[in-house]
Short mmCIF file of C-alpha atoms in Angstrom, two decimals:
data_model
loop_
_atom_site.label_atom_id
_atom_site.label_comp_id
_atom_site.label_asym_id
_atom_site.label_seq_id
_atom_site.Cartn_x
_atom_site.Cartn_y
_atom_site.Cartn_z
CA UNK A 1 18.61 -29.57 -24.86
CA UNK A 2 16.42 -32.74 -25.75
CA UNK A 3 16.91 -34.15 -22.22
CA UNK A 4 15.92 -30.75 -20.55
CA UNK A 5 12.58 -31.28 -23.29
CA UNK A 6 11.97 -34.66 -22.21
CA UNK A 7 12.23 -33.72 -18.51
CA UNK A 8 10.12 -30.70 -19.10
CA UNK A 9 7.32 -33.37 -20.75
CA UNK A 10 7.38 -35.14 -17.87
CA UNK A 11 6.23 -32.71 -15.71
CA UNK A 12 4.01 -31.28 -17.68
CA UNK A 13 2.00 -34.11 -18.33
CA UNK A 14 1.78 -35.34 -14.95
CA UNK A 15 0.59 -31.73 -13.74
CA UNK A 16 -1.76 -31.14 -16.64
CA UNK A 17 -2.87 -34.81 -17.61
CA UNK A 18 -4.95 -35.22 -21.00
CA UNK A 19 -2.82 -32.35 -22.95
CA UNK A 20 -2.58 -33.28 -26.26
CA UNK A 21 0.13 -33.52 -28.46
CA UNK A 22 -1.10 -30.56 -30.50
CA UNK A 23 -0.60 -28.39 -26.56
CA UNK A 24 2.48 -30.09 -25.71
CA UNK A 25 3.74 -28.91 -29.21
CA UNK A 26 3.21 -25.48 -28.12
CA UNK A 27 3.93 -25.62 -24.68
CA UNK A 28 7.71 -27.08 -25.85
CA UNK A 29 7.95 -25.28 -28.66
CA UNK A 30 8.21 -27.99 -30.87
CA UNK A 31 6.49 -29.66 -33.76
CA UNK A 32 3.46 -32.38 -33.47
CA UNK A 33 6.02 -35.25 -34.47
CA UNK A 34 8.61 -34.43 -31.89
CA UNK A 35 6.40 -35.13 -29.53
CA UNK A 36 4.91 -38.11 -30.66
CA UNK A 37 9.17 -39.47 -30.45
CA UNK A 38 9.78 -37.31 -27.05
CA UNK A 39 6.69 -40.00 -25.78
CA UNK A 40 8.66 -42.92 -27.24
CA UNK A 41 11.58 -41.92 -25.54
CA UNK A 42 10.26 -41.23 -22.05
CA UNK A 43 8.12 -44.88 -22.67
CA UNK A 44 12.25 -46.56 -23.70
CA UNK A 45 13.40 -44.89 -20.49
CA UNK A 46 11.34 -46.37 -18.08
CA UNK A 47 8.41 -43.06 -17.72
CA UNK A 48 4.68 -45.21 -18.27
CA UNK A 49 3.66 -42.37 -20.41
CA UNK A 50 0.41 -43.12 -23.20
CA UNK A 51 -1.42 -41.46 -25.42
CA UNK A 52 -5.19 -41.83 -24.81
CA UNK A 53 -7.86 -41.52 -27.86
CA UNK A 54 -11.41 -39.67 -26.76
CA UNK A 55 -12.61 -37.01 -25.45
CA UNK A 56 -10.83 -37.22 -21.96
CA UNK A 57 -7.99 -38.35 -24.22
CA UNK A 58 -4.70 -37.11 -24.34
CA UNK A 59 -1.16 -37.99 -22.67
CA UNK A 60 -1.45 -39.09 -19.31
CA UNK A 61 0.97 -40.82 -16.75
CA UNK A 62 -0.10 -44.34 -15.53
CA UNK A 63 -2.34 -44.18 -12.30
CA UNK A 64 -0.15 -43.50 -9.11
CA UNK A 65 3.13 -42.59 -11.02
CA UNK A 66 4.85 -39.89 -10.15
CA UNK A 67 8.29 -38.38 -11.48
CA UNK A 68 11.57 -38.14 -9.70
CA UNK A 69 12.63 -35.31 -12.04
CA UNK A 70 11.51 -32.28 -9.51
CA UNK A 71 15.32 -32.18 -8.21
CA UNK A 72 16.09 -28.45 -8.53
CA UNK A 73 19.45 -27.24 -10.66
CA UNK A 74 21.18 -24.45 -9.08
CA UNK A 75 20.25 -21.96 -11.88
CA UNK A 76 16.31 -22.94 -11.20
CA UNK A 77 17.08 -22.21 -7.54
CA UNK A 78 18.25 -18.99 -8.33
CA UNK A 79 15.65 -18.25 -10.76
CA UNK A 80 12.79 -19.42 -8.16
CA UNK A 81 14.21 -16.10 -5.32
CA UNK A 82 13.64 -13.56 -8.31
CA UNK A 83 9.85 -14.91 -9.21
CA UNK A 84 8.59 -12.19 -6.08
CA UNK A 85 8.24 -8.68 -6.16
CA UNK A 86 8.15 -7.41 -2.60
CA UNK A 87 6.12 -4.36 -2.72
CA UNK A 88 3.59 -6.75 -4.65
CA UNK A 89 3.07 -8.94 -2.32
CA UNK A 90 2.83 -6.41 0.23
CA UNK A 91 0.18 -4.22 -1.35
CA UNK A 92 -1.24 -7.75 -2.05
CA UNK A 93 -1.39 -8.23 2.04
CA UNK A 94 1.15 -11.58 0.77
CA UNK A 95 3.94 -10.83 2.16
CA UNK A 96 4.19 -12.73 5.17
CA UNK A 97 2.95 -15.88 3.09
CA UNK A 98 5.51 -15.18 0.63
CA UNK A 99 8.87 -14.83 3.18
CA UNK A 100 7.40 -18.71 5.02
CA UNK A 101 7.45 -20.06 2.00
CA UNK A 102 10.91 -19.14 1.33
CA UNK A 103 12.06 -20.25 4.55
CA UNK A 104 10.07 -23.51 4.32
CA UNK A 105 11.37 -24.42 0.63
CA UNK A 106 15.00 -23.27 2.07
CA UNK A 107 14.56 -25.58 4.63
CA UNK A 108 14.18 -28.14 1.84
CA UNK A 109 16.86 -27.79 -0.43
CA UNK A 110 20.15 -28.98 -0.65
CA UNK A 111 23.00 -27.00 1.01
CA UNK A 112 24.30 -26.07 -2.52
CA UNK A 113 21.09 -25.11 -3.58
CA UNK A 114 20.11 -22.89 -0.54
CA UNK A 115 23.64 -21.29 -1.41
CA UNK A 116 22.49 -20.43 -4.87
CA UNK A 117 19.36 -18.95 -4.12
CA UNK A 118 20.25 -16.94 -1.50
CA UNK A 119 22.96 -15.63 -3.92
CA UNK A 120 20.53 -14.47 -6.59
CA UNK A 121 18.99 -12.07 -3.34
CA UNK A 122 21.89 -10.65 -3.13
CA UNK A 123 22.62 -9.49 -6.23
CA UNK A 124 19.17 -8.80 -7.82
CA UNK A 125 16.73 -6.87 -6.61
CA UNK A 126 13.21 -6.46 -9.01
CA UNK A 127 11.48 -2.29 -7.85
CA UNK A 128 8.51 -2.64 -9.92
CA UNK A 129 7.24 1.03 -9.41
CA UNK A 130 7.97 4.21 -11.45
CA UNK A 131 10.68 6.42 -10.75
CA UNK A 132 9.59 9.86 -9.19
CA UNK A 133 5.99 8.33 -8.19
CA UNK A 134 5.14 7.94 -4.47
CA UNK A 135 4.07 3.97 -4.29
CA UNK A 136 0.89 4.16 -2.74
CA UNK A 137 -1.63 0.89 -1.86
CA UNK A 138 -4.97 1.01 -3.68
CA UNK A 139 -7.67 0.78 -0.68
CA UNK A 140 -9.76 -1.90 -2.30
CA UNK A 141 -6.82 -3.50 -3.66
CA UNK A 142 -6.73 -6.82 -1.00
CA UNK A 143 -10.34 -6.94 -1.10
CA UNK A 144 -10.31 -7.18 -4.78
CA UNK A 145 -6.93 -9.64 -4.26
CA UNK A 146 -9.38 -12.10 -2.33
CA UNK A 147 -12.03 -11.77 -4.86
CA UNK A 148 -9.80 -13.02 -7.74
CA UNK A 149 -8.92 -15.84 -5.48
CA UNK A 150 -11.88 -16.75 -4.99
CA UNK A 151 -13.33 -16.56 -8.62
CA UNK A 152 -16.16 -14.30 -6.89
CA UNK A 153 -17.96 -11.69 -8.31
CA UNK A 154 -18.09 -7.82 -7.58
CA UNK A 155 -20.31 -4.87 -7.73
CA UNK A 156 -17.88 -2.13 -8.03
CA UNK A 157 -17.68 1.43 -8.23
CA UNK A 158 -15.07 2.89 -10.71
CA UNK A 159 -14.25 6.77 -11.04
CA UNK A 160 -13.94 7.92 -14.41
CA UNK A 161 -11.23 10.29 -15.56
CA UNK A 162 -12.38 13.61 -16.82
CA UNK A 163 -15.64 12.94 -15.25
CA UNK A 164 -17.69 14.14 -12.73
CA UNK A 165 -20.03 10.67 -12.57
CA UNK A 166 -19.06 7.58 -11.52
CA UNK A 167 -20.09 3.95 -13.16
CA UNK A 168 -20.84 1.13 -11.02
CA UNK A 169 -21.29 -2.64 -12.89
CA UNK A 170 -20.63 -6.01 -11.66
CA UNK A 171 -17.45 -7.67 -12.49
CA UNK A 172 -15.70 -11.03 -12.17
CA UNK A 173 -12.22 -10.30 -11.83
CA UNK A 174 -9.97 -12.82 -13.72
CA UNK A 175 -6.96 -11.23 -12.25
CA UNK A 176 -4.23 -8.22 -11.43
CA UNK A 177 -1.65 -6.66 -13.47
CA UNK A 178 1.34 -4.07 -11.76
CA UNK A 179 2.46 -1.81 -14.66
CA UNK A 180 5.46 0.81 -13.30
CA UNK A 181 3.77 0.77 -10.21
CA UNK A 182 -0.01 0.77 -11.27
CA UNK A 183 -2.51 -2.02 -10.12
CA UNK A 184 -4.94 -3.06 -13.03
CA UNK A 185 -7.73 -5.57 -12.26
CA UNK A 186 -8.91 -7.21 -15.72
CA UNK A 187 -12.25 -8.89 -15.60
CA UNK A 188 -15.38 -10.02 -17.29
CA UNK A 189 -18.94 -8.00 -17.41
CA UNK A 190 -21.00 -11.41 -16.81
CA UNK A 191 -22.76 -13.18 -19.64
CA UNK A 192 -26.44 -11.61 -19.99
CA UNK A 193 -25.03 -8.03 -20.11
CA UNK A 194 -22.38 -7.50 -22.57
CA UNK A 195 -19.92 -10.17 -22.16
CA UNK A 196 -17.11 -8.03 -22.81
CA UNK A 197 -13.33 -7.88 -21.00
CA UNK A 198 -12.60 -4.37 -19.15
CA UNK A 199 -9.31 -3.02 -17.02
CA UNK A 200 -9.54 -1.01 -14.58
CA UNK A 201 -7.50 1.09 -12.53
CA UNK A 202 -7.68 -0.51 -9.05
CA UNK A 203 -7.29 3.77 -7.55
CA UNK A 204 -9.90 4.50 -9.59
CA UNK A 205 -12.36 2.10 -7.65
CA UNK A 206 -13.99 3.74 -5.04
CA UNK A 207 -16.78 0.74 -3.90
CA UNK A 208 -16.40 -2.47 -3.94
CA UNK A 209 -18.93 -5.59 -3.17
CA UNK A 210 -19.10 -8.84 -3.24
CA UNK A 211 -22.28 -10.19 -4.36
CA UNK A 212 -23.81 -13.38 -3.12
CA UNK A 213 -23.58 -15.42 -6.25
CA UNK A 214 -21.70 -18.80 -6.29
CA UNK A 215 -18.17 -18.54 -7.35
CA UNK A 216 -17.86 -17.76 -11.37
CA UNK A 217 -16.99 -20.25 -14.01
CA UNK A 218 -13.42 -18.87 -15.24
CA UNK A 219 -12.98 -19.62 -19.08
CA UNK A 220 -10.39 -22.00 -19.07
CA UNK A 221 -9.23 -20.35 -21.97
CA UNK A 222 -7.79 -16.74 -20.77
CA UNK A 223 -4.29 -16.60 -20.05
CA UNK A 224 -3.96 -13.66 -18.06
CA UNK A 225 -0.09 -12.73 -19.45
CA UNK A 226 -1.36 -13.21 -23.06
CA UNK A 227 -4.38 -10.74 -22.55
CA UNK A 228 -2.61 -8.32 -21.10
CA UNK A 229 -0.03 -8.45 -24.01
CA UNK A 230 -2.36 -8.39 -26.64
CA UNK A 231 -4.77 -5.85 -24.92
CA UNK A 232 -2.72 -3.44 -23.45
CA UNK A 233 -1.21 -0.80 -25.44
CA UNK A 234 -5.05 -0.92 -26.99
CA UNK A 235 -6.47 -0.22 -22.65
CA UNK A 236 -3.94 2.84 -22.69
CA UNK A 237 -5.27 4.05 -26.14
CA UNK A 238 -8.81 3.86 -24.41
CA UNK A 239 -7.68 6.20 -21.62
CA UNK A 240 -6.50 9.25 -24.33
CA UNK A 241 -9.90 10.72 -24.47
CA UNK A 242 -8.92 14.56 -25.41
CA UNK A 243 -6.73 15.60 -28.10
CA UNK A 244 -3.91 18.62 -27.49
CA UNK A 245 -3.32 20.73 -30.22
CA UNK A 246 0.21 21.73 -29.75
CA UNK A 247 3.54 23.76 -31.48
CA UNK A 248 6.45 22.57 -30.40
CA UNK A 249 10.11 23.74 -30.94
CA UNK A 250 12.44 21.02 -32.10
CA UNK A 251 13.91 20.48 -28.57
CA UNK A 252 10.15 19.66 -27.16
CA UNK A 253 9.82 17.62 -29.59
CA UNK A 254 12.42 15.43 -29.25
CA UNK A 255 11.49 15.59 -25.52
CA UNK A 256 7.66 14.54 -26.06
CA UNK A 257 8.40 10.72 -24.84
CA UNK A 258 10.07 11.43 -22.06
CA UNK A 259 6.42 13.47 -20.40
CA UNK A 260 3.90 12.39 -22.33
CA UNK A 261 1.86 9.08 -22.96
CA UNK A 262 3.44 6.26 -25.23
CA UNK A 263 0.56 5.49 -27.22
CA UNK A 264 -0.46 9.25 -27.83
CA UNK A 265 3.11 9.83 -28.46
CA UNK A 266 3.09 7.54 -31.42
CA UNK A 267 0.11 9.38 -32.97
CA UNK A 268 1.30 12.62 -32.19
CA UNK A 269 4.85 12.13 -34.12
CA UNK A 270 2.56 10.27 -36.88
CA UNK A 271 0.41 13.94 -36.94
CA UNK A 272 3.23 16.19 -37.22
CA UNK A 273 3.65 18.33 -39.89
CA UNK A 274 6.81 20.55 -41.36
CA UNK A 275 8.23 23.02 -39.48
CA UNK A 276 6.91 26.80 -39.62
CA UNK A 277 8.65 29.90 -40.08
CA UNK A 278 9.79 29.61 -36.53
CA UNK A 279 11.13 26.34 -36.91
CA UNK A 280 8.03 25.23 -34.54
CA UNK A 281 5.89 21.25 -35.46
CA UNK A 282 2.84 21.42 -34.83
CA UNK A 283 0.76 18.00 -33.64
CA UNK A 284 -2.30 16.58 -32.45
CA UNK A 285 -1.43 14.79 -29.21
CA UNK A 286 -4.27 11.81 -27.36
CA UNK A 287 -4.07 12.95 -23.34
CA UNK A 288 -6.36 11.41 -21.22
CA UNK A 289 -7.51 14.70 -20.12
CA UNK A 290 -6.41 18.71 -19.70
CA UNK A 291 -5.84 18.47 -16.54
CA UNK A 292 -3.14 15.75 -16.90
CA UNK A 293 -1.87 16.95 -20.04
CA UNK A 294 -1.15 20.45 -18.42
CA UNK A 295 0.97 18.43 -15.20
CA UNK A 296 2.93 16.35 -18.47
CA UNK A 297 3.13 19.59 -20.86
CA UNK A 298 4.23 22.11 -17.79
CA UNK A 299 7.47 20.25 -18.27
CA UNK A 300 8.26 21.22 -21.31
CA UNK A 301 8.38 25.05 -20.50
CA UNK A 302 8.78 27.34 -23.75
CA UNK A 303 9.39 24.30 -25.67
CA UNK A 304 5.26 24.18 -26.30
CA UNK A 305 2.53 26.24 -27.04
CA UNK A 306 -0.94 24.73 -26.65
CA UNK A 307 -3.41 25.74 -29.74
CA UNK A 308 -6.28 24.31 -28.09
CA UNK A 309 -8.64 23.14 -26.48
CA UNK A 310 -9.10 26.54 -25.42
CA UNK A 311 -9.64 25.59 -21.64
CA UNK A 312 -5.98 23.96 -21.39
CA UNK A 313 -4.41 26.89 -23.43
CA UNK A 314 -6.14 29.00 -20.28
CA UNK A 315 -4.60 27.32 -17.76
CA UNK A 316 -0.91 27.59 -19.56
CA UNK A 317 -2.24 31.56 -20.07
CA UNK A 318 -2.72 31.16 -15.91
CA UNK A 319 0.02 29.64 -15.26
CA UNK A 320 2.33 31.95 -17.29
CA UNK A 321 0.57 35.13 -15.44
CA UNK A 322 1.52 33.73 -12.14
CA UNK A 323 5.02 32.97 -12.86
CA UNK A 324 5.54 36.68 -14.24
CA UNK A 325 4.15 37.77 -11.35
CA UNK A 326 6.21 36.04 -8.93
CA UNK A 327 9.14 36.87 -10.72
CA UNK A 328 8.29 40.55 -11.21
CA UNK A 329 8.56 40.40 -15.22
CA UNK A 330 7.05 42.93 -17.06
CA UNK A 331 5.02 43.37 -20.21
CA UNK A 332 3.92 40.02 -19.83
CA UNK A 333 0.26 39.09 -22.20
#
């Protein structure tokens, strides 16, 4: 394990000179004074490593050195073929990039090597979209792609759910997130209006710009994987804007999760109260809006009985009057 964290060092401070000890700690997952000895030990074994005082201090490989560590193992070989997901790259217009860089770094491996990472193809495969959703590619989505390439800001255009208006703000897009088959651009509103970090729906943009300012400034500081962590069960919350008042049966209950939202799901089972006389909860479910909550609800059948709003519980009254009717059943309210 220590020579794998010594390696690891290595690399790491030759492709990020000037990283203090306190980053490397993190970075390794180790303490402050193991790396301070993991430095000693790379220094006994030959690698000019130094710590540096100062501002532009830090650890940092003599000038010209380079490593001879970057020899691949078979299990990073195998781990490199499963870092793609096709229909990313193609909605990303990548894909042709992606397969000559495969054959190129084929080319350059070892024939053991090039035998273990075509192996890993074989036997996984990573679908990152949704079952029972048709994939589709966002329009805007390889413009937008080239923008956060770029670092270049965008006017765009971004449909709201549930309303009839539109918003359209500039944006520098830090980068793109695919959730079960979703594109998500996360950006910045520029300094001198609010600052602030939005997600968007990359469907939901409708216009999209480029303005003619010089390439953004990216904080050096976001870390698009730890943003999206941190923000994104709080960006679905955010998209619940109506609230379902619903009874449901003990069967639609338990069912719930399996049509409805995660994070209103949560709040929902959190607002439930006893069962009635007819054995029927009743909760107060986040949807982002009737006209979803009626496509997610619809599966439930008999299981739920919307109390309001009043405008969904018409279009389950709707609903239910053309089902009798096409079914010829009688008495029907």
């Amino acid at each position: 394990m220590r020579a794998a964290r010594l390696i690891r060092m290595a690399l790491l401070v030759q492709s990020s000179p000037g990283l203090t000890a306190d980053a490397l700690a993190r970075e390794l997952d180790v303490s402050r004074r193991t790396v301070i000895r993991d430095a000693q030990a790379l220094q006994e074994a030959g690698v000019p490593i130094r710590a540096e005082r100062g501002r532009a201090g830090g650890y940092h490989l003599a000038p010209g050195h380079r490593t001879r560590l970057t020899t691949l193992h078979p299990t990073e070989a195998e781990t490199l073929y499963l870092s793609g997901l096709p229909t990313a790259l193609r909605d990303l217009g990548l894909s042709d990039a992606a397969d000559t860089a495969r054959l190129k770094l084929s080319a350059t491996l070892l024939p053991s090597l090039r035998a273990a990472a075509e192996s890993s193809v074989r036997r996984f495969h990573l679908d990152a979209p949704a079952w029972f959703r048709e994939p589709s590619t966002p329009e805007l989505l390889p413009e937008l792609a080239r923008a956060v390439w770029s670092d270049r800001t965008v006017r765009i255009t971004y449909a709201r759910p549930g309303r009839v208006d539109a918003v359209t703000r500039l944006l520098q897009p830090y980068g793109l997130v695919l959730k079960a088959g979703v594109w998500y651009v996360v950006g910045r509103v520029p300094a001198g209006r609010d600052g602030a970090w939005r997600t968007y729906r990359v469907d939901r943009v409708t216009a999209l710009s480029p303005t003619d300012d010089e390439p953004f400034v990216r904080d050096p500081g976001f870390d698009l994987t730890e943003h999206w962590r941190a923000n994104a069960e709080a960006f679905a919350r955010t998209l619940l804007r109506t609230t379902a008042t619903l009874r449901l049966t003990g069967r639609g209950l338990g069912r719930l999760p399996a049509v409805a939202d995660p994070a209103g799901v949560a709040e929902a089972l959190a607002s439930a109260s006893g069962p009635d006389a007819d054995g029927r909860v009743r909760v107060e479910l986040p949807v982002e809006s009737e006209e979803v909550a009626f496509a997610q609800l619809s599966e439930l059948g008999a299981d739920v009985e919307v109390l309001a709003p009043e405008g969904l519980r018409e279009r389950f009254r709707a609903h239910a009057r053309d089902l009798a009717a096409l079914y010829g059943v009688a008495g029907q309210r």
